[in-house]
Amino acid sequence: MRYAYVASRAFGRPLLLEPQRGVAWLNAFAHLIGSRQPSSAIAMQAMEDDDGPSRPVYASLPVGLVERDYNKAYAQVGNVAVLKMDGVLVNSLGTVDPWCGMTGYDGLRTQLIAAMNDSNVKAIAVIGDTPGGEVTGCFDLADQFRSAREVKPIWAIVDGMACSAGYALACSTGRITCSSVGYTGSIGVIAAHWDYSKFLDEAGVKVSLVYAGAHKADGNSYQPLPDSVRADFQAEIDAIYDQFVPVVVAGRGLADKDVRATEARSYLAKAAVDLKLCDDVMSPTDALLELVELVS
């Protein structure tokens, strides 16, 4: 099955994912699993060019096209390093830039470390449009953002959405701006269990699971979810939620009860500012230019 690795990360695991756009992505990805067409033939052809780039490399940013230093892990505007946080967030993508609708925590971490060690970088902008993603790697990276903001200014510039895992990272920066119709929040945890048992019965297919260890087949998609397994899954979700809330408390200086009171809602920019989940309603262009001016 194509994309088997990514599928294993997307389904049947706790996710820090805004439900509406996140589920839409999961559905779209489910269709991709059966596709026979390469999803990035042009990109792969470019990667196979042994001669390296023959033309300047550009980044598309809120201030327009910016020529990118091929030797740097990030685009730069003035003294500001610009990190892109687009699409679904995964622990390990193997690239520094977003690719195929995903951004890797590994790539963001690499860019963050490089920017912190670059004497020509005076501030960092994290421009995001993400519904969230994987739990694994998220909170560790949030801690790194929170430590880094004590050394250099780091702003999260929301251009569309920074929800769930995306918000965990955004709230760990020093300032959050959001476009007027952008969303932040969704401070919660979700997991999906797929039960194909009725479908298989109607198709005349019987699946026999042979395993050792009483819990080895917990959560399998060939049987309904037993109450005891559901309780175990809920306990895991609650434990992750109890880690998520303190990330927001530490990042935004909010009370624990106020974070929990959001009940994982996502908020438009103005409402998010009123709840102190966001600092200002501002276009991504204005926000980036303000940060550039601040450190110039």
PDB file of C-alpha atoms in Angstrom:
ATOM      1  CA  MET A   1       0.000   0.000   0.000  1.00  0.00           C
ATOM      2  CA  ARG A   2       1.376   3.402  -0.971  1.00  0.00           C
ATOM      3  CA  TYR A   3       1.888   5.948   1.828  1.00  0.00           C
ATOM      4  CA  ALA A   4       1.719   3.132   4.387  1.00  0.00           C
ATOM      5  CA  TYR A   5       4.158   4.884   6.727  1.00  0.00           C
ATOM      6  CA  VAL A   6       2.234   8.153   6.775  1.00  0.00           C
ATOM      7  CA  ALA A   7      -1.052   6.264   7.130  1.00  0.00           C
ATOM      8  CA  SER A   8       0.324   4.549  10.218  1.00  0.00           C
ATOM      9  CA  ARG A   9       0.993   7.961  11.736  1.00  0.00           C
ATOM     10  CA  ALA A  10      -2.413   9.399  10.832  1.00  0.00           C
ATOM     11  CA  PHE A  11      -4.915   6.739  11.826  1.00  0.00           C
ATOM     12  CA  GLY A  12      -5.608   5.120  15.188  1.00  0.00           C
ATOM     13  CA  ARG A  13      -3.330   7.453  17.174  1.00  0.00           C
ATOM     14  CA  PRO A  14      -3.985  10.472  19.400  1.00  0.00           C
ATOM     15  CA  LEU A  15      -3.702  13.691  17.410  1.00  0.00           C
ATOM     16  CA  LEU A  16      -3.543  17.372  18.249  1.00  0.00           C
ATOM     17  CA  LEU A  17      -5.722  18.260  15.285  1.00  0.00           C
ATOM     18  CA  GLU A  18      -8.483  20.798  14.662  1.00  0.00           C
ATOM     19  CA  PRO A  19     -11.399  18.503  13.819  1.00  0.00           C
ATOM     20  CA  GLN A  20     -13.031  20.099  10.754  1.00  0.00           C
ATOM     21  CA  ARG A  21     -10.006  20.793   8.564  1.00  0.00           C
ATOM     22  CA  GLY A  22      -8.086  17.933  10.110  1.00  0.00           C
ATOM     23  CA  VAL A  23     -10.736  15.361   9.264  1.00  0.00           C
ATOM     24  CA  ALA A  24     -10.955  16.795   5.738  1.00  0.00           C
ATOM     25  CA  TRP A  25      -7.225  16.180   5.387  1.00  0.00           C
ATOM     26  CA  LEU A  26      -7.560  12.640   6.710  1.00  0.00           C
ATOM     27  CA  ASN A  27     -10.333  11.926   4.206  1.00  0.00           C
ATOM     28  CA  ALA A  28      -8.304  13.352   1.334  1.00  0.00           C
ATOM     29  CA  PHE A  29      -5.294  11.344   2.411  1.00  0.00           C
ATOM     30  CA  ALA A  30      -7.393   8.178   2.554  1.00  0.00           C
ATOM     31  CA  HIS A  31      -8.120   8.646  -1.166  1.00  0.00           C
ATOM     32  CA  LEU A  32      -4.422   9.171  -1.887  1.00  0.00           C
ATOM     33  CA  ILE A  33      -3.564   5.808  -0.352  1.00  0.00           C
ATOM     34  CA  GLY A  34      -5.074   4.017  -3.328  1.00  0.00           C
ATOM     35  CA  SER A  35      -3.708   6.385  -5.959  1.00  0.00           C
ATOM     36  CA  ARG A  36      -1.343   4.977  -8.571  1.00  0.00           C
ATOM     37  CA  GLN A  37      -0.077   8.344  -9.741  1.00  0.00           C
ATOM     38  CA  PRO A  38       3.083   9.890  -8.281  1.00  0.00           C
ATOM     39  CA  SER A  39       2.147  12.881  -6.140  1.00  0.00           C
ATOM     40  CA  SER A  40       5.312  14.898  -6.710  1.00  0.00           C
ATOM     41  CA  ALA A  41       6.919  13.853  -9.989  1.00  0.00           C
ATOM     42  CA  ILE A  42       8.135  17.341 -10.773  1.00  0.00           C
ATOM     43  CA  ALA A  43       9.681  17.756  -7.324  1.00  0.00           C
ATOM     44  CA  MET A  44      11.404  14.376  -7.565  1.00  0.00           C
ATOM     45  CA  GLN A  45      12.777  15.213 -11.001  1.00  0.00           C
ATOM     46  CA  ALA A  46      14.234  18.410  -9.597  1.00  0.00           C
ATOM     47  CA  MET A  47      15.782  16.492  -6.697  1.00  0.00           C
ATOM     48  CA  GLU A  48      17.479  14.133  -9.133  1.00  0.00           C
ATOM     49  CA  ASP A  49      19.317  16.945 -10.876  1.00  0.00           C
ATOM     50  CA  ASP A  50      22.948  16.335  -9.919  1.00  0.00           C
ATOM     51  CA  ASP A  51      24.038  19.758 -11.098  1.00  0.00           C
ATOM     52  CA  GLY A  52      22.164  21.604  -8.355  1.00  0.00           C
ATOM     53  CA  PRO A  53      19.898  24.608  -8.860  1.00  0.00           C
ATOM     54  CA  SER A  54      20.489  26.455 -12.113  1.00  0.00           C
ATOM     55  CA  ARG A  55      18.264  29.374 -11.118  1.00  0.00           C
ATOM     56  CA  PRO A  56      17.814  31.427  -7.956  1.00  0.00           C
ATOM     57  CA  VAL A  57      15.645  29.845  -5.273  1.00  0.00           C
ATOM     58  CA  TYR A  58      12.712  31.961  -4.092  1.00  0.00           C
ATOM     59  CA  ALA A  59      10.380  31.832  -1.130  1.00  0.00           C
ATOM     60  CA  SER A  60       6.799  33.072  -1.366  1.00  0.00           C
ATOM     61  CA  LEU A  61       6.218  35.204   1.735  1.00  0.00           C
ATOM     62  CA  PRO A  62       3.626  37.791   2.812  1.00  0.00           C
ATOM     63  CA  VAL A  63       5.992  40.503   1.558  1.00  0.00           C
ATOM     64  CA  GLY A  64       6.248  38.870  -1.891  1.00  0.00           C
ATOM     65  CA  LEU A  65       8.897  36.721  -3.527  1.00  0.00           C
ATOM     66  CA  VAL A  66      12.144  36.710  -1.576  1.00  0.00           C
ATOM     67  CA  GLU A  67      15.337  35.287  -3.014  1.00  0.00           C
ATOM     68  CA  ARG A  68      16.546  32.611  -0.660  1.00  0.00           C
ATOM     69  CA  ASP A  69      20.116  31.868   0.298  1.00  0.00           C
ATOM     70  CA  TYR A  70      20.544  28.271  -0.878  1.00  0.00           C
ATOM     71  CA  ASN A  71      22.980  27.632   1.993  1.00  0.00           C
ATOM     72  CA  LYS A  72      20.458  28.538   4.710  1.00  0.00           C
ATOM     73  CA  ALA A  73      17.716  26.363   6.130  1.00  0.00           C
ATOM     74  CA  TYR A  74      15.186  29.220   6.045  1.00  0.00           C
ATOM     75  CA  ALA A  75      14.183  32.288   4.097  1.00  0.00           C
ATOM     76  CA  GLN A  76      15.225  35.636   5.515  1.00  0.00           C
ATOM     77  CA  VAL A  77      13.723  39.121   5.318  1.00  0.00           C
ATOM     78  CA  GLY A  78      16.097  41.741   6.655  1.00  0.00           C
ATOM     79  CA  ASN A  79      17.327  40.367   9.970  1.00  0.00           C
ATOM     80  CA  VAL A  80      14.311  38.096  10.413  1.00  0.00           C
ATOM     81  CA  ALA A  81      14.421  34.358   9.718  1.00  0.00           C
ATOM     82  CA  VAL A  82      11.086  33.119   8.391  1.00  0.00           C
ATOM     83  CA  LEU A  83       9.932  29.601   9.252  1.00  0.00           C
ATOM     84  CA  LYS A  84       6.866  28.178   7.474  1.00  0.00           C
ATOM     85  CA  MET A  85       4.445  25.972   9.404  1.00  0.00           C
ATOM     86  CA  ASP A  86       1.939  24.792   6.806  1.00  0.00           C
ATOM     87  CA  GLY A  87      -0.410  21.834   6.613  1.00  0.00           C
ATOM     88  CA  VAL A  88      -0.540  18.876   8.965  1.00  0.00           C
ATOM     89  CA  LEU A  89       2.295  18.665  11.502  1.00  0.00           C
ATOM     90  CA  VAL A  90       4.238  15.402  11.797  1.00  0.00           C
ATOM     91  CA  ASN A  91       7.116  14.392  14.016  1.00  0.00           C
ATOM     92  CA  SER A  92       9.607  13.464  11.306  1.00  0.00           C
ATOM     93  CA  LEU A  93       9.258  14.501   7.663  1.00  0.00           C
ATOM     94  CA  GLY A  94      12.921  14.501   6.679  1.00  0.00           C
ATOM     95  CA  THR A  95      12.875  17.971   5.094  1.00  0.00           C
ATOM     96  CA  VAL A  96      13.342  21.433   6.554  1.00  0.00           C
ATOM     97  CA  ASP A  97      10.513  22.942   4.505  1.00  0.00           C
ATOM     98  CA  PRO A  98       6.838  21.954   4.302  1.00  0.00           C
ATOM     99  CA  TRP A  99       6.274  19.224   1.734  1.00  0.00           C
ATOM    100  CA  CYS A 100       3.238  17.382   0.385  1.00  0.00           C
ATOM    101  CA  GLY A 101       0.827  19.203   2.697  1.00  0.00           C
ATOM    102  CA  MET A 102       2.873  18.532   5.835  1.00  0.00           C
ATOM    103  CA  THR A 103       5.447  20.228   8.034  1.00  0.00           C
ATOM    104  CA  GLY A 104       7.857  18.224  10.183  1.00  0.00           C
ATOM    105  CA  TYR A 105       8.745  19.123  13.734  1.00  0.00           C
ATOM    106  CA  ASP A 106      12.221  17.932  12.769  1.00  0.00           C
ATOM    107  CA  GLY A 107      12.455  20.568  10.035  1.00  0.00           C
ATOM    108  CA  LEU A 108      11.156  23.356  12.289  1.00  0.00           C
ATOM    109  CA  ARG A 109      13.651  22.332  14.980  1.00  0.00           C
ATOM    110  CA  THR A 110      16.512  22.360  12.481  1.00  0.00           C
ATOM    111  CA  GLN A 111      15.505  25.814  11.253  1.00  0.00           C
ATOM    112  CA  LEU A 112      15.092  27.130  14.795  1.00  0.00           C
ATOM    113  CA  ILE A 113      18.531  25.948  15.885  1.00  0.00           C
ATOM    114  CA  ALA A 114      20.140  27.342  12.742  1.00  0.00           C
ATOM    115  CA  ALA A 115      18.433  30.713  13.170  1.00  0.00           C
ATOM    116  CA  MET A 116      19.399  30.929  16.831  1.00  0.00           C
ATOM    117  CA  ASN A 117      23.043  30.294  15.885  1.00  0.00           C
ATOM    118  CA  ASP A 118      23.030  32.815  13.020  1.00  0.00           C
ATOM    119  CA  SER A 119      24.438  36.169  14.138  1.00  0.00           C
ATOM    120  CA  ASN A 120      22.722  37.866  11.184  1.00  0.00           C
ATOM    121  CA  VAL A 121      19.319  36.770  12.479  1.00  0.00           C
ATOM    122  CA  LYS A 122      17.913  39.112  15.102  1.00  0.00           C
ATOM    123  CA  ALA A 123      14.388  37.699  15.242  1.00  0.00           C
ATOM    124  CA  ILE A 124      12.318  34.762  14.016  1.00  0.00           C
ATOM    125  CA  ALA A 125       8.872  34.744  12.418  1.00  0.00           C
ATOM    126  CA  VAL A 126       6.885  31.506  12.335  1.00  0.00           C
ATOM    127  CA  ILE A 127       4.196  31.905   9.673  1.00  0.00           C
ATOM    128  CA  GLY A 128       1.511  29.292  10.127  1.00  0.00           C
ATOM    129  CA  ASP A 129      -1.550  27.850   8.453  1.00  0.00           C
ATOM    130  CA  THR A 130      -2.056  24.498  10.132  1.00  0.00           C
ATOM    131  CA  PRO A 131      -4.869  22.516  11.757  1.00  0.00           C
ATOM    132  CA  GLY A 132      -2.337  20.701  13.949  1.00  0.00           C
ATOM    133  CA  GLY A 133      -1.140  17.135  13.771  1.00  0.00           C
ATOM    134  CA  GLU A 134       0.857  14.557  15.688  1.00  0.00           C
ATOM    135  CA  VAL A 135       1.385  14.552  19.433  1.00  0.00           C
ATOM    136  CA  THR A 136       4.866  13.039  19.235  1.00  0.00           C
ATOM    137  CA  GLY A 137       7.476  15.787  19.096  1.00  0.00           C
ATOM    138  CA  CYS A 138       5.049  18.677  19.575  1.00  0.00           C
ATOM    139  CA  PHE A 139       5.548  19.514  23.238  1.00  0.00           C
ATOM    140  CA  ASP A 140       9.329  19.122  23.076  1.00  0.00           C
ATOM    141  CA  LEU A 141       9.486  21.607  20.215  1.00  0.00           C
ATOM    142  CA  ALA A 142       7.158  23.959  22.109  1.00  0.00           C
ATOM    143  CA  ASP A 143       9.646  23.914  24.995  1.00  0.00           C
ATOM    144  CA  GLN A 144      12.434  24.831  22.573  1.00  0.00           C
ATOM    145  CA  PHE A 145      10.431  27.750  21.196  1.00  0.00           C
ATOM    146  CA  ARG A 146       9.711  28.992  24.703  1.00  0.00           C
ATOM    147  CA  SER A 147      13.405  28.832  25.651  1.00  0.00           C
ATOM    148  CA  ALA A 148      14.504  30.477  22.390  1.00  0.00           C
ATOM    149  CA  ARG A 149      12.150  33.444  22.819  1.00  0.00           C
ATOM    150  CA  GLU A 150      14.188  34.470  25.866  1.00  0.00           C
ATOM    151  CA  VAL A 151      17.184  35.006  23.551  1.00  0.00           C
ATOM    152  CA  LYS A 152      15.666  36.371  20.334  1.00  0.00           C
ATOM    153  CA  PRO A 153      12.194  37.735  19.565  1.00  0.00           C
ATOM    154  CA  ILE A 154       9.996  35.013  18.068  1.00  0.00           C
ATOM    155  CA  TRP A 155       6.567  35.835  16.665  1.00  0.00           C
ATOM    156  CA  ALA A 156       3.875  33.472  15.453  1.00  0.00           C
ATOM    157  CA  ILE A 157       2.105  35.011  12.457  1.00  0.00           C
ATOM    158  CA  VAL A 158      -1.139  33.151  11.817  1.00  0.00           C
ATOM    159  CA  ASP A 159      -2.101  33.234   8.165  1.00  0.00           C
ATOM    160  CA  GLY A 160      -5.282  31.188   8.154  1.00  0.00           C
ATOM    161  CA  MET A 161      -5.083  28.841  11.119  1.00  0.00           C
ATOM    162  CA  ALA A 162      -2.871  27.750  14.002  1.00  0.00           C
ATOM    163  CA  CYS A 163      -4.914  25.186  15.881  1.00  0.00           C
ATOM    164  CA  SER A 164      -4.244  22.329  18.270  1.00  0.00           C
ATOM    165  CA  ALA A 165      -0.589  21.270  17.775  1.00  0.00           C
ATOM    166  CA  GLY A 166      -0.127  24.413  15.681  1.00  0.00           C
ATOM    167  CA  TYR A 167      -1.398  26.480  18.587  1.00  0.00           C
ATOM    168  CA  ALA A 168       0.853  24.621  21.035  1.00  0.00           C
ATOM    169  CA  LEU A 169       3.811  25.904  19.016  1.00  0.00           C
ATOM    170  CA  ALA A 170       2.364  29.356  18.357  1.00  0.00           C
ATOM    171  CA  CYS A 171       1.575  30.002  22.019  1.00  0.00           C
ATOM    172  CA  SER A 172       5.169  29.154  22.904  1.00  0.00           C
ATOM    173  CA  THR A 173       6.478  32.120  20.919  1.00  0.00           C
ATOM    174  CA  GLY A 174       6.623  35.632  22.343  1.00  0.00           C
ATOM    175  CA  ARG A 175       3.749  37.119  20.350  1.00  0.00           C
ATOM    176  CA  ILE A 176       0.864  35.849  18.236  1.00  0.00           C
ATOM    177  CA  THR A 177      -0.762  37.851  15.465  1.00  0.00           C
ATOM    178  CA  CYS A 178      -3.674  36.525  13.446  1.00  0.00           C
ATOM    179  CA  SER A 179      -5.322  37.554  10.207  1.00  0.00           C
ATOM    180  CA  SER A 180      -8.879  38.848  10.651  1.00  0.00           C
ATOM    181  CA  VAL A 181     -10.520  35.603   9.488  1.00  0.00           C
ATOM    182  CA  GLY A 182      -7.840  33.339  10.932  1.00  0.00           C
ATOM    183  CA  TYR A 183      -8.449  30.771  13.644  1.00  0.00           C
ATOM    184  CA  THR A 184      -6.508  29.817  16.757  1.00  0.00           C
ATOM    185  CA  GLY A 185      -7.238  27.492  19.651  1.00  0.00           C
ATOM    186  CA  SER A 186      -8.615  23.945  19.460  1.00  0.00           C
ATOM    187  CA  ILE A 187      -6.738  23.099  22.660  1.00  0.00           C
ATOM    188  CA  GLY A 188      -7.690  19.448  22.820  1.00  0.00           C
ATOM    189  CA  VAL A 189      -6.814  15.916  21.761  1.00  0.00           C
ATOM    190  CA  ILE A 190      -8.640  13.580  19.386  1.00  0.00           C
ATOM    191  CA  ALA A 191      -8.264  10.038  18.102  1.00  0.00           C
ATOM    192  CA  ALA A 192     -10.301   8.087  15.577  1.00  0.00           C
ATOM    193  CA  HIS A 193     -11.186   4.410  15.664  1.00  0.00           C
ATOM    194  CA  TRP A 194     -12.335   2.834  12.400  1.00  0.00           C
ATOM    195  CA  ASP A 195     -14.732  -0.098  12.807  1.00  0.00           C
ATOM    196  CA  TYR A 196     -15.048  -2.099   9.561  1.00  0.00           C
ATOM    197  CA  SER A 197     -16.717  -5.119  11.170  1.00  0.00           C
ATOM    198  CA  LYS A 198     -20.195  -4.530   9.696  1.00  0.00           C
ATOM    199  CA  PHE A 199     -18.751  -3.794   6.260  1.00  0.00           C
ATOM    200  CA  LEU A 200     -16.710  -6.989   6.354  1.00  0.00           C
ATOM    201  CA  ASP A 201     -19.705  -9.042   7.510  1.00  0.00           C
ATOM    202  CA  GLU A 202     -21.796  -7.742   4.629  1.00  0.00           C
ATOM    203  CA  ALA A 203     -18.960  -8.519   2.220  1.00  0.00           C
ATOM    204  CA  GLY A 204     -18.688 -12.038   3.580  1.00  0.00           C
ATOM    205  CA  VAL A 205     -15.179 -11.521   4.896  1.00  0.00           C
ATOM    206  CA  LYS A 206     -14.102 -12.869   8.267  1.00  0.00           C
ATOM    207  CA  VAL A 207     -10.836 -11.683   9.800  1.00  0.00           C
ATOM    208  CA  SER A 208      -9.122 -13.900  12.360  1.00  0.00           C
ATOM    209  CA  LEU A 209      -6.569 -12.233  14.616  1.00  0.00           C
ATOM    210  CA  VAL A 210      -3.866 -14.452  16.068  1.00  0.00           C
ATOM    211  CA  TYR A 211      -1.757 -12.768  18.713  1.00  0.00           C
ATOM    212  CA  ALA A 212       0.074 -13.106  22.021  1.00  0.00           C
ATOM    213  CA  GLY A 213      -0.559 -10.649  24.827  1.00  0.00           C
ATOM    214  CA  ALA A 214      -4.078  -9.723  25.889  1.00  0.00           C
ATOM    215  CA  HIS A 215      -3.860  -6.147  24.616  1.00  0.00           C
ATOM    216  CA  LYS A 216      -1.957  -6.781  21.378  1.00  0.00           C
ATOM    217  CA  ALA A 217      -5.090  -6.332  19.220  1.00  0.00           C
ATOM    218  CA  ASP A 218      -6.590  -3.419  21.162  1.00  0.00           C
ATOM    219  CA  GLY A 219      -8.198  -0.891  18.835  1.00  0.00           C
ATOM    220  CA  ASN A 220      -8.034  -3.040  15.713  1.00  0.00           C
ATOM    221  CA  SER A 221     -10.403  -1.958  12.944  1.00  0.00           C
ATOM    222  CA  TYR A 222     -11.905  -5.393  12.351  1.00  0.00           C
ATOM    223  CA  GLN A 223     -13.955  -5.452  15.561  1.00  0.00           C
ATOM    224  CA  PRO A 224     -16.150  -2.981  17.474  1.00  0.00           C
ATOM    225  CA  LEU A 225     -14.286  -1.047  20.166  1.00  0.00           C
ATOM    226  CA  PRO A 226     -14.856  -2.728  23.566  1.00  0.00           C
ATOM    227  CA  ASP A 227     -15.748  -0.505  26.508  1.00  0.00           C
ATOM    228  CA  SER A 228     -12.584  -1.494  28.377  1.00  0.00           C
ATOM    229  CA  VAL A 229     -10.358  -0.542  25.444  1.00  0.00           C
ATOM    230  CA  ARG A 230     -12.290   2.689  24.946  1.00  0.00           C
ATOM    231  CA  ALA A 231     -11.627   3.516  28.610  1.00  0.00           C
ATOM    232  CA  ASP A 232      -7.892   2.882  28.125  1.00  0.00           C
ATOM    233  CA  PHE A 233      -7.864   5.106  25.034  1.00  0.00           C
ATOM    234  CA  GLN A 234      -9.747   7.833  26.897  1.00  0.00           C
ATOM    235  CA  ALA A 235      -7.222   7.695  29.735  1.00  0.00           C
ATOM    236  CA  GLU A 236      -4.412   8.174  27.212  1.00  0.00           C
ATOM    237  CA  ILE A 237      -6.240  11.108  25.592  1.00  0.00           C
ATOM    238  CA  ASP A 238      -6.809  12.699  29.019  1.00  0.00           C
ATOM    239  CA  ALA A 239      -3.131  12.283  29.932  1.00  0.00           C
ATOM    240  CA  ILE A 240      -2.029  14.027  26.740  1.00  0.00           C
ATOM    241  CA  TYR A 241      -4.576  16.796  27.342  1.00  0.00           C
ATOM    242  CA  ASP A 242      -3.101  17.259  30.817  1.00  0.00           C
ATOM    243  CA  GLN A 243       0.257  17.882  29.116  1.00  0.00           C
ATOM    244  CA  PHE A 244      -1.204  20.212  26.492  1.00  0.00           C
ATOM    245  CA  VAL A 245      -2.933  22.600  28.902  1.00  0.00           C
ATOM    246  CA  PRO A 246       0.272  23.480  30.831  1.00  0.00           C
ATOM    247  CA  VAL A 247       1.992  24.292  27.511  1.00  0.00           C
ATOM    248  CA  VAL A 248      -0.647  26.969  26.895  1.00  0.00           C
ATOM    249  CA  VAL A 249      -0.527  28.129  30.530  1.00  0.00           C
ATOM    250  CA  ALA A 250       3.261  28.568  30.316  1.00  0.00           C
ATOM    251  CA  GLY A 251       3.169  30.149  26.882  1.00  0.00           C
ATOM    252  CA  ARG A 252       0.321  32.608  27.396  1.00  0.00           C
ATOM    253  CA  GLY A 253       0.295  33.118  31.153  1.00  0.00           C
ATOM    254  CA  LEU A 254      -3.345  32.027  31.413  1.00  0.00           C
ATOM    255  CA  ALA A 255      -4.993  30.190  34.267  1.00  0.00           C
ATOM    256  CA  ASP A 256      -5.372  26.432  33.899  1.00  0.00           C
ATOM    257  CA  LYS A 257      -9.149  26.675  34.356  1.00  0.00           C
ATOM    258  CA  ASP A 258      -9.453  29.308  31.633  1.00  0.00           C
ATOM    259  CA  VAL A 259      -7.598  27.145  29.130  1.00  0.00           C
ATOM    260  CA  ARG A 260      -9.779  24.141  29.939  1.00  0.00           C
ATOM    261  CA  ALA A 261     -12.907  26.290  29.731  1.00  0.00           C
ATOM    262  CA  THR A 262     -12.339  26.740  26.000  1.00  0.00           C
ATOM    263  CA  GLU A 263     -13.329  23.051  25.629  1.00  0.00           C
ATOM    264  CA  ALA A 264     -11.145  22.771  22.494  1.00  0.00           C
ATOM    265  CA  ARG A 265     -13.067  25.465  20.592  1.00  0.00           C
ATOM    266  CA  SER A 266     -11.379  27.312  17.744  1.00  0.00           C
ATOM    267  CA  TYR A 267     -11.775  31.083  17.703  1.00  0.00           C
ATOM    268  CA  LEU A 268     -11.710  33.775  15.056  1.00  0.00           C
ATOM    269  CA  ALA A 269      -8.977  36.348  15.589  1.00  0.00           C
ATOM    270  CA  LYS A 270     -11.009  39.000  17.467  1.00  0.00           C
ATOM    271  CA  ALA A 271     -12.519  36.477  19.874  1.00  0.00           C
ATOM    272  CA  ALA A 272      -9.072  34.921  20.391  1.00  0.00           C
ATOM    273  CA  VAL A 273      -7.655  38.335  21.328  1.00  0.00           C
ATOM    274  CA  ASP A 274     -10.486  38.853  23.824  1.00  0.00           C
ATOM    275  CA  LEU A 275      -9.608  35.499  25.429  1.00  0.00           C
ATOM    276  CA  LYS A 276      -5.882  36.343  25.395  1.00  0.00           C
ATOM    277  CA  LEU A 277      -5.143  33.401  23.122  1.00  0.00           C
ATOM    278  CA  CYS A 278      -3.797  35.886  20.565  1.00  0.00           C
ATOM    279  CA  ASP A 279      -2.193  39.328  20.873  1.00  0.00           C
ATOM    280  CA  ASP A 280      -3.330  41.256  17.806  1.00  0.00           C
ATOM    281  CA  VAL A 281      -5.447  41.073  14.671  1.00  0.00           C
ATOM    282  CA  MET A 282      -3.075  41.913  11.841  1.00  0.00           C
ATOM    283  CA  SER A 283      -2.428  40.876   8.269  1.00  0.00           C
ATOM    284  CA  PRO A 284       0.603  38.601   7.831  1.00  0.00           C
ATOM    285  CA  THR A 285       2.254  41.268   5.675  1.00  0.00           C
ATOM    286  CA  ASP A 286       1.900  43.985   8.328  1.00  0.00           C
ATOM    287  CA  ALA A 287       3.020  41.638  11.097  1.00  0.00           C
ATOM    288  CA  LEU A 288       6.166  40.519   9.274  1.00  0.00           C
ATOM    289  CA  LEU A 289       7.076  44.068   8.276  1.00  0.00           C
ATOM    290  CA  GLU A 290       6.591  45.235  11.870  1.00  0.00           C
ATOM    291  CA  LEU A 291       8.953  42.565  13.159  1.00  0.00           C
ATOM    292  CA  VAL A 292      11.526  43.411  10.478  1.00  0.00           C
ATOM    293  CA  GLU A 293      11.332  47.082  11.447  1.00  0.00           C
ATOM    294  CA  LEU A 294      11.585  46.238  15.148  1.00  0.00           C
ATOM    295  CA  VAL A 295      14.982  44.559  14.788  1.00  0.00           C
ATOM    296  CA  SER A 296      16.423  46.569  11.905  1.00  0.00           C
TER     297      SER A 296
END
